[in-house]
Amino acid sequence: MRKINPNNFRVATRGTSREINRLIALNLVRTHQPISRADLARIMSMRRGAVSLIVNDLLAEKLILEGATGESHRGRKPTFLYINAQGRSVVAVDVRVSRTSMMVTDFIGKQLVSVISFPTEREPARFVADLSKRIKKLVSEHKELGECLGIGLVVPGMVDRATSRVIHAPTLGWRDVEILEPLAAATGLAVKIENSGKACALAQMWATRSDASPTGDEVFVSVSDGIGVGVVVNGEIMRGRHNIAGEFGHVPLSIDGPRCLCGATGCWEAYISNLATLSRYFGKDLREVKQAAETASFTIEDLIARARSGDAKALAAVKSTARYLGLGMASIVNAIDPGRIYIGGEIISAWDLIEADVRAALAERALSPDAAKTEIRTVSMNEQPRLRGAAALFTAPAFAAPALA
C-alpha cells in the first residue's frame, strides 16, 4: 500500500494506459529478444492488433527494429523484434582510490570496447583534466559507435542528488567536490554521477536475465577499497532524503573497533575492506603506517593465493573478514529483509573458502530462521557491475516505469 503524495503527484490522462503498455512491450522486447509480435501479444495477454499498434510506435521512435524472420508451419513467417542498440553509446567510468576504469557500451549496456584502466589522479582538477582527455581520445578513436549519449561516472562515496557534487568519498579524500560541470564542459558530453554501491544495484536490477528477484527487493554489497551498498525496494533504488540511504559500510559493528577512513571508529568497512583484510594479515594498520615495498605491492588477490597455497595466517585473515562480512549482512537482512543479496569484489574469488563462515555469521545475528536463509549470490569481477551500473545511468531511463499518482 503506497500513499499518494498530495504535494507531488501525476494525474492519469487518456494516454496513460497506452504509455504503460508501451513501456511494458519495450521491456519485454529487451528481455526476450528476438521476439515476434505474436509472442509479445501472448505474454502481454493482449490482442495482436493492439500490440501491433504499440510495436509500430516503437519502430517509428527507432527504439526497436525488425530483424530476421522465423519459421512457421502455416501462414506468414514471423518477423522478430530487437532493441535498437545501434548508433548510440555510453562511456562508463568507475573511479577507485588506486585506479580508474573506463569502457564503452551500447544502448542496452553491452560492452563494445575493451576496458581501459589507468592510475587515479587524487586531486579533483587534475582528475577531471586527465579523464576528459582520455574520454575525448576514446570517443574520437571509435566513431563507428555512433552518437555518445554521455558519461556515466561512479564514485566510492556519497553524491548529492540535486547537484551531483561528491559530498564525501573517504577513500579518495574528497569532500564537497564538483566533478560533473567541469567534466561536461571539458568533453562536451552530458554527465551523470552515482555512488558505486547504488550503481552496482542498478546494474543487477537492469540485467537482462530471467532470474530477477521475485519481490523486487534486493541488495548489492561491493567489497573493495571501501564498502558500497545499494538497496533496491519494490524495483527502485532506495535513496532517502539526502541520497545516503544504504550506507551500511559506515554502520558500526563496534564503537571500539578500528578507525575508518570516514573518521569514525568500528565501521563495517573498517573490518572488511581489502585494506582491512591486508592489515589483519600483516598485523598493522596499513592506512596509518608508511608501507614497505612488500606491503605496498601486495594485493588482496596475492593474499587469497597464499591462503589457497596453505598459508595458515593468510587463511585466518580471509576467514576473519568472512565472519565480519556475515555479521554486517545480518544487519542488512534485519533492517531491509531483501529477497536476495548480491556480493561483488575481489574477496569473492575466495568464496569457496569463506561461504560457510559468511553464512554462519549471518545466521548467528539474523532475527529469524527464514531470514538466516536469505539467498546470497556472488557477482564476479568479470561482470564489471560498477561499470555496467555507470552505463545504466543513461540506458535505463528509457525502460523505466512511469511515475503515477
Coordinates of C-alpha atoms in Angstrom, one line a residue:
M1 CA 0.0 0.0 0.0
R2 CA 1.5 3.3 -1.1
K3 CA 0.1 6.7 -0.1
I4 CA -0.4 9.3 -2.8
N5 CA 1.7 12.3 -2.1
P6 CA -0.7 15.4 -2.3
N7 CA 2.3 17.6 -3.0
N8 CA 3.9 15.6 -5.7
F9 CA 1.7 13.6 -8.0
R10 CA 1.0 12.9 -11.7
V11 CA -2.6 12.8 -12.9
A12 CA -3.5 10.0 -15.3
T13 CA -4.5 11.0 -18.8
R14 CA -6.2 9.3 -21.7
G15 CA -2.8 8.2 -22.9
T16 CA -1.6 6.8 -19.5
S17 CA -2.5 3.2 -20.1
R18 CA -1.0 3.3 -23.6
E19 CA 2.2 4.7 -22.2
I20 CA 2.4 1.9 -19.6
N21 CA 1.7 -0.8 -22.2
R22 CA 4.3 0.8 -24.5
L23 CA 7.0 0.6 -21.7
I24 CA 5.9 -3.0 -20.9
A25 CA 6.3 -4.0 -24.5
L26 CA 9.7 -2.3 -24.8
N27 CA 11.0 -4.1 -21.7
L28 CA 9.7 -7.4 -22.9
V29 CA 11.5 -7.0 -26.2
R30 CA 14.6 -6.1 -24.3
T31 CA 14.3 -9.2 -22.0
H32 CA 13.1 -11.8 -24.6
Q33 CA 14.7 -10.6 -27.9
P34 CA 14.4 -11.9 -30.5
I35 CA 10.6 -12.0 -30.1
S36 CA 7.7 -12.0 -32.6
R37 CA 4.6 -9.8 -32.4
A38 CA 2.6 -12.9 -31.7
D39 CA 4.7 -14.0 -28.8
L40 CA 4.7 -10.4 -27.4
A41 CA 0.9 -10.4 -27.6
R42 CA 0.7 -13.7 -25.8
I43 CA 3.0 -12.6 -23.0
M44 CA 1.1 -9.4 -22.5
S45 CA -2.3 -11.1 -22.8
M46 CA -3.4 -8.5 -25.4
R47 CA -4.9 -8.7 -28.9
R48 CA -2.3 -8.9 -31.7
G49 CA -3.8 -5.8 -33.3
A50 CA -3.4 -3.7 -30.2
V51 CA 0.2 -4.9 -29.7
S52 CA 1.0 -4.2 -33.4
L53 CA 0.0 -0.6 -32.8
I54 CA 2.4 -0.3 -29.9
V55 CA 5.1 -2.0 -31.9
N56 CA 4.6 0.3 -34.8
D57 CA 5.1 3.3 -32.4
L58 CA 8.3 1.8 -31.0
L59 CA 9.5 1.2 -34.5
A60 CA 8.7 4.8 -35.5
E61 CA 10.7 6.1 -32.4
K62 CA 13.6 3.8 -33.5
L63 CA 13.6 2.2 -30.1
I64 CA 13.2 -1.2 -31.6
L65 CA 13.9 -2.7 -35.0
E66 CA 12.8 -5.7 -37.1
G67 CA 15.3 -8.4 -37.8
A68 CA 15.3 -12.0 -39.1
T69 CA 12.1 -14.0 -39.9
G70 CA 11.3 -17.2 -38.1
E71 CA 9.9 -20.5 -39.2
S72 CA 6.1 -21.0 -39.5
H73 CA 4.2 -24.2 -40.3
R74 CA 1.4 -22.2 -41.8
G75 CA 0.7 -18.6 -42.7
R76 CA 3.2 -15.7 -42.7
K77 CA 6.6 -16.2 -41.2
P78 CA 7.0 -14.1 -38.0
T79 CA 9.4 -11.2 -38.0
F80 CA 11.5 -10.9 -34.9
L81 CA 11.8 -7.7 -32.9
Y82 CA 15.0 -6.4 -31.3
I83 CA 16.0 -3.4 -29.2
N84 CA 17.7 -0.9 -31.5
A85 CA 21.1 -0.6 -29.8
Q86 CA 22.8 0.7 -33.0
G87 CA 24.3 4.2 -33.4
R88 CA 24.2 5.1 -29.6
S89 CA 26.9 4.5 -27.0
V90 CA 27.7 5.4 -23.4
V91 CA 31.1 6.0 -21.8
A92 CA 31.1 4.3 -18.3
V93 CA 33.7 5.3 -15.7
D94 CA 34.5 3.6 -12.4
V95 CA 36.6 5.7 -10.0
R96 CA 38.6 3.9 -7.3
V97 CA 41.3 5.0 -5.0
S98 CA 44.1 3.5 -6.9
R99 CA 42.9 3.1 -10.5
T100 CA 40.0 4.3 -12.7
S101 CA 38.4 2.1 -15.3
M102 CA 36.5 3.1 -18.4
M103 CA 34.5 1.2 -21.0
V104 CA 32.0 1.9 -23.8
T105 CA 28.6 0.2 -24.0
D106 CA 25.7 0.3 -26.5
F107 CA 22.2 1.4 -25.6
I108 CA 21.4 -1.8 -23.7
G109 CA 24.6 -1.9 -21.8
K110 CA 26.6 -4.4 -24.0
Q111 CA 30.3 -3.8 -23.8
L112 CA 31.7 -2.5 -27.1
V113 CA 35.4 -1.9 -26.5
S114 CA 37.9 -3.4 -24.0
V115 CA 38.1 -1.9 -20.5
I116 CA 40.8 0.7 -20.1
S117 CA 42.4 1.2 -16.7
F118 CA 44.8 3.9 -15.5
P119 CA 46.0 5.4 -12.2
T120 CA 43.5 7.7 -10.5
E121 CA 44.5 11.3 -10.1
R122 CA 43.6 12.2 -6.5
E123 CA 43.4 16.0 -6.9
P124 CA 40.0 16.8 -8.5
A125 CA 41.1 19.3 -11.0
R126 CA 43.8 17.1 -12.3
F127 CA 41.5 14.1 -12.2
V128 CA 39.0 15.9 -14.5
A129 CA 41.7 17.1 -16.9
D130 CA 43.2 13.6 -17.2
L131 CA 39.8 11.8 -17.5
S132 CA 38.4 14.3 -20.1
K133 CA 41.5 13.9 -22.2
R134 CA 41.2 10.1 -22.2
I135 CA 37.4 10.2 -22.9
K136 CA 37.8 12.5 -25.9
K137 CA 40.6 10.3 -27.3
L138 CA 38.4 7.2 -26.8
V139 CA 35.3 8.7 -28.5
S140 CA 37.4 10.0 -31.4
E141 CA 39.0 6.6 -32.0
H142 CA 35.6 4.8 -32.1
K143 CA 33.4 7.0 -34.3
E144 CA 31.8 3.8 -35.6
L145 CA 30.0 3.6 -32.3
G146 CA 27.7 6.5 -33.3
E147 CA 26.3 9.2 -31.0
C148 CA 27.7 9.2 -27.5
L149 CA 24.8 9.7 -25.1
G150 CA 27.0 10.8 -22.3
I151 CA 29.3 9.8 -19.5
G152 CA 28.1 7.7 -16.5
L153 CA 30.6 8.0 -13.7
V154 CA 30.5 6.2 -10.3
V155 CA 32.5 7.1 -7.2
P156 CA 33.1 5.4 -3.9
G157 CA 31.3 8.0 -1.9
M158 CA 28.1 9.9 -1.3
V159 CA 26.6 12.1 -4.1
D160 CA 24.2 15.0 -3.7
R161 CA 21.1 14.1 -5.7
A162 CA 20.2 17.6 -6.6
T163 CA 23.7 19.0 -7.6
S164 CA 25.6 15.8 -8.2
R165 CA 28.5 17.1 -6.1
V166 CA 30.5 14.4 -4.3
I167 CA 29.7 15.1 -0.7
H168 CA 32.2 12.7 0.8
A169 CA 34.4 10.0 -0.7
P170 CA 36.6 8.8 2.2
T171 CA 38.9 6.6 0.3
L172 CA 39.6 9.4 -2.2
G173 CA 39.8 12.1 0.4
W174 CA 37.2 14.1 -1.5
R175 CA 34.7 16.4 0.3
D176 CA 32.2 18.6 -1.4
V177 CA 33.9 18.1 -4.8
E178 CA 32.4 19.3 -8.1
I179 CA 33.1 16.9 -10.9
L180 CA 30.0 17.0 -13.2
E181 CA 30.2 20.5 -14.6
P182 CA 33.9 20.7 -15.3
L183 CA 33.9 17.2 -16.9
A184 CA 30.8 18.1 -19.0
A185 CA 32.5 21.4 -20.1
A186 CA 35.8 19.7 -20.9
T187 CA 34.2 16.9 -23.0
G188 CA 31.1 18.5 -24.4
L189 CA 29.1 15.5 -23.2
A190 CA 26.3 15.0 -20.7
V191 CA 27.5 13.6 -17.4
K192 CA 25.7 11.6 -14.6
I193 CA 27.3 10.7 -11.3
E194 CA 26.3 8.0 -8.9
N195 CA 27.5 6.2 -5.8
S196 CA 29.3 2.9 -6.6
G197 CA 27.1 0.8 -4.4
K198 CA 23.9 2.2 -5.9
A199 CA 25.4 1.7 -9.3
C200 CA 26.1 -2.0 -8.7
A201 CA 22.5 -2.4 -7.5
L202 CA 21.3 -0.6 -10.6
A203 CA 23.4 -2.9 -12.8
Q204 CA 21.8 -6.0 -11.3
M205 CA 18.3 -4.5 -11.4
W206 CA 18.6 -3.8 -15.1
A207 CA 20.5 -7.0 -16.1
T208 CA 18.7 -8.7 -19.0
R209 CA 18.2 -12.1 -17.3
S210 CA 15.2 -14.0 -16.2
D211 CA 16.2 -14.8 -12.6
A212 CA 15.4 -11.4 -11.1
S213 CA 14.3 -11.3 -7.5
P214 CA 10.6 -12.1 -7.5
T215 CA 9.9 -9.5 -4.8
G216 CA 11.9 -6.7 -6.4
D217 CA 13.8 -6.3 -3.1
E218 CA 17.5 -6.9 -3.3
V219 CA 20.8 -5.5 -2.0
F220 CA 24.2 -5.3 -3.6
V221 CA 27.3 -5.3 -1.3
S222 CA 30.5 -4.3 -3.1
V223 CA 33.7 -5.1 -1.1
S224 CA 36.8 -3.4 -2.4
D225 CA 38.9 -0.4 -1.3
G226 CA 35.8 0.6 0.6
I227 CA 32.3 -0.9 1.0
G228 CA 29.5 0.1 -1.3
V229 CA 25.9 -0.9 -0.6
G230 CA 23.0 -0.4 -2.9
V231 CA 19.4 -1.2 -1.8
V232 CA 16.5 -1.9 -4.2
V233 CA 13.0 -1.9 -2.7
N234 CA 9.9 -2.6 -4.9
G235 CA 12.1 -2.2 -8.0
E236 CA 13.5 1.2 -7.1
I237 CA 16.9 2.3 -5.6
M238 CA 16.4 3.4 -2.0
R239 CA 17.9 6.9 -1.7
G240 CA 16.4 8.7 1.4
R241 CA 16.1 12.4 1.8
H242 CA 19.9 13.1 1.3
N243 CA 20.7 10.2 -1.1
I244 CA 22.7 8.4 1.6
A245 CA 20.3 5.6 2.3
G246 CA 22.1 2.2 2.3
E247 CA 25.4 3.4 3.7
F248 CA 25.7 0.2 5.8
G249 CA 29.5 0.4 5.3
H250 CA 29.6 3.1 7.9
V251 CA 27.2 1.4 10.4
P252 CA 29.4 0.3 13.3
L253 CA 30.0 -3.3 14.2
S254 CA 31.6 -2.0 17.4
I255 CA 32.2 1.6 18.6
D256 CA 35.5 0.5 20.0
G257 CA 36.7 -1.0 16.7
P258 CA 39.4 0.2 14.3
R259 CA 39.3 3.7 12.9
C260 CA 37.6 4.0 9.5
L261 CA 38.7 6.4 6.7
C262 CA 35.4 8.3 7.3
G263 CA 36.8 9.4 10.7
A264 CA 34.5 7.2 12.8
T265 CA 35.5 4.0 14.6
G266 CA 34.2 0.5 14.3
C267 CA 32.5 0.9 10.9
W268 CA 31.7 -2.3 8.9
E269 CA 34.1 -1.0 6.2
A270 CA 37.0 -0.9 8.7
Y271 CA 36.6 -4.6 9.2
I272 CA 36.0 -6.0 5.7
S273 CA 37.6 -3.7 3.1
N274 CA 40.5 -5.0 1.2
L275 CA 42.9 -2.8 3.2
A276 CA 41.4 -4.0 6.4
T277 CA 41.9 -7.7 5.4
L278 CA 45.5 -7.0 4.4
S279 CA 46.1 -5.1 7.6
R280 CA 44.9 -8.1 9.6
Y281 CA 47.3 -10.3 7.7
F282 CA 50.4 -8.0 8.3
G283 CA 49.4 -7.3 11.9
K284 CA 49.5 -3.5 11.4
D285 CA 47.1 -0.8 10.1
L286 CA 48.3 -0.2 6.6
R287 CA 46.4 3.1 6.4
E288 CA 48.4 4.6 9.2
V289 CA 52.0 3.4 8.5
K290 CA 54.3 4.1 5.7
Q291 CA 54.1 0.9 3.7
A292 CA 57.3 -1.1 2.9
A293 CA 57.8 -2.4 -0.6
E294 CA 56.4 -5.8 0.3
T295 CA 53.0 -4.4 1.6
A296 CA 52.7 -1.6 -0.9
S297 CA 52.6 -4.0 -3.9
F298 CA 50.8 -6.9 -2.1
T299 CA 47.1 -7.2 -3.1
I300 CA 44.1 -9.0 -1.8
E301 CA 44.5 -11.4 -4.8
D302 CA 48.0 -12.2 -3.5
L303 CA 46.6 -12.9 -0.1
I304 CA 43.9 -15.2 -1.4
A305 CA 46.6 -17.0 -3.4
R306 CA 48.6 -17.5 -0.2
A307 CA 45.5 -18.8 1.6
R308 CA 45.0 -21.4 -1.1
S309 CA 48.6 -22.5 -1.0
G310 CA 48.4 -23.4 2.7
D311 CA 49.5 -20.1 4.4
A312 CA 47.5 -20.5 7.7
K313 CA 47.9 -16.8 8.6
A314 CA 46.5 -15.8 5.2
L315 CA 43.6 -18.1 5.5
A316 CA 42.9 -16.9 9.0
A317 CA 42.8 -13.2 7.8
V318 CA 40.4 -14.1 4.9
K319 CA 38.1 -16.1 7.2
S320 CA 38.1 -13.3 9.8
T321 CA 36.9 -11.0 7.1
A322 CA 34.3 -13.5 6.1
R323 CA 32.9 -13.6 9.6
Y324 CA 32.6 -9.8 9.8
L325 CA 31.1 -9.8 6.3
G326 CA 28.3 -12.1 7.5
L327 CA 27.7 -10.1 10.7
G328 CA 27.3 -6.9 8.7
M329 CA 25.0 -8.7 6.2
A330 CA 22.8 -9.7 9.2
S331 CA 22.2 -6.0 9.9
I332 CA 21.1 -5.6 6.3
V333 CA 18.8 -8.6 6.5
N334 CA 17.3 -7.5 9.8
A335 CA 16.8 -3.9 8.5
I336 CA 15.7 -4.5 4.9
D337 CA 14.7 -8.2 4.7
P338 CA 15.6 -8.4 1.0
G339 CA 14.7 -11.3 -1.3
R340 CA 18.4 -11.6 -2.4
I341 CA 21.8 -10.2 -1.6
Y342 CA 24.5 -9.9 -4.3
I343 CA 28.1 -9.7 -3.2
G344 CA 30.9 -8.4 -5.5
G345 CA 34.6 -7.5 -5.2
E346 CA 37.9 -9.2 -5.1
I347 CA 37.2 -11.2 -2.0
I348 CA 34.6 -13.2 -3.9
S349 CA 37.4 -15.1 -5.7
A350 CA 37.7 -16.9 -2.3
W351 CA 34.0 -17.6 -2.0
D352 CA 34.6 -21.4 -1.8
L353 CA 36.9 -20.7 1.2
I354 CA 34.6 -18.3 3.0
E355 CA 31.0 -19.0 2.1
A356 CA 30.4 -21.3 5.2
D357 CA 31.8 -18.6 7.5
V358 CA 29.7 -15.8 6.0
R359 CA 26.5 -17.8 6.2
A360 CA 27.3 -19.0 9.8
A361 CA 27.8 -15.4 10.9
L362 CA 24.7 -14.2 9.1
A363 CA 22.7 -17.0 10.9
E364 CA 24.1 -16.0 14.2
R365 CA 22.7 -12.5 14.1
A366 CA 19.6 -12.9 11.8
L367 CA 16.3 -12.4 13.7
S368 CA 14.6 -15.4 12.3
P369 CA 15.5 -18.8 10.8
D370 CA 14.0 -17.8 7.4
A371 CA 16.0 -14.5 7.4
A372 CA 19.1 -16.5 8.0
K373 CA 18.4 -18.4 4.8
T374 CA 18.3 -15.2 2.7
E375 CA 19.6 -16.0 -0.8
I376 CA 23.2 -14.9 -1.4
R377 CA 24.7 -14.7 -4.9
T378 CA 28.2 -13.7 -5.9
V379 CA 29.0 -11.4 -8.9
S380 CA 32.4 -11.9 -10.4
M381 CA 34.7 -9.0 -11.2
N382 CA 34.5 -10.0 -14.9
E383 CA 30.9 -8.9 -14.9
Q384 CA 32.0 -5.3 -14.2
P385 CA 29.0 -4.4 -12.1
R386 CA 30.3 -0.9 -11.3
L387 CA 30.9 -0.1 -14.9
R388 CA 27.6 -1.6 -16.0
G389 CA 25.8 0.5 -13.4
A390 CA 27.6 3.6 -14.7
A391 CA 26.3 2.8 -18.2
A392 CA 22.8 2.2 -16.9
L393 CA 22.6 5.8 -15.7
F394 CA 22.0 6.7 -19.3
T395 CA 20.5 3.5 -20.7
A396 CA 18.0 2.5 -18.0
P397 CA 15.7 5.6 -18.0
A398 CA 14.3 4.7 -21.5
F399 CA 12.9 1.5 -19.9
A400 CA 11.9 2.8 -16.5
A401 CA 8.3 2.6 -15.3
P402 CA 6.4 5.9 -15.4
A403 CA 5.7 7.8 -12.2
L404 CA 1.9 7.7 -11.5
A405 CA -0.2 9.3 -8.7

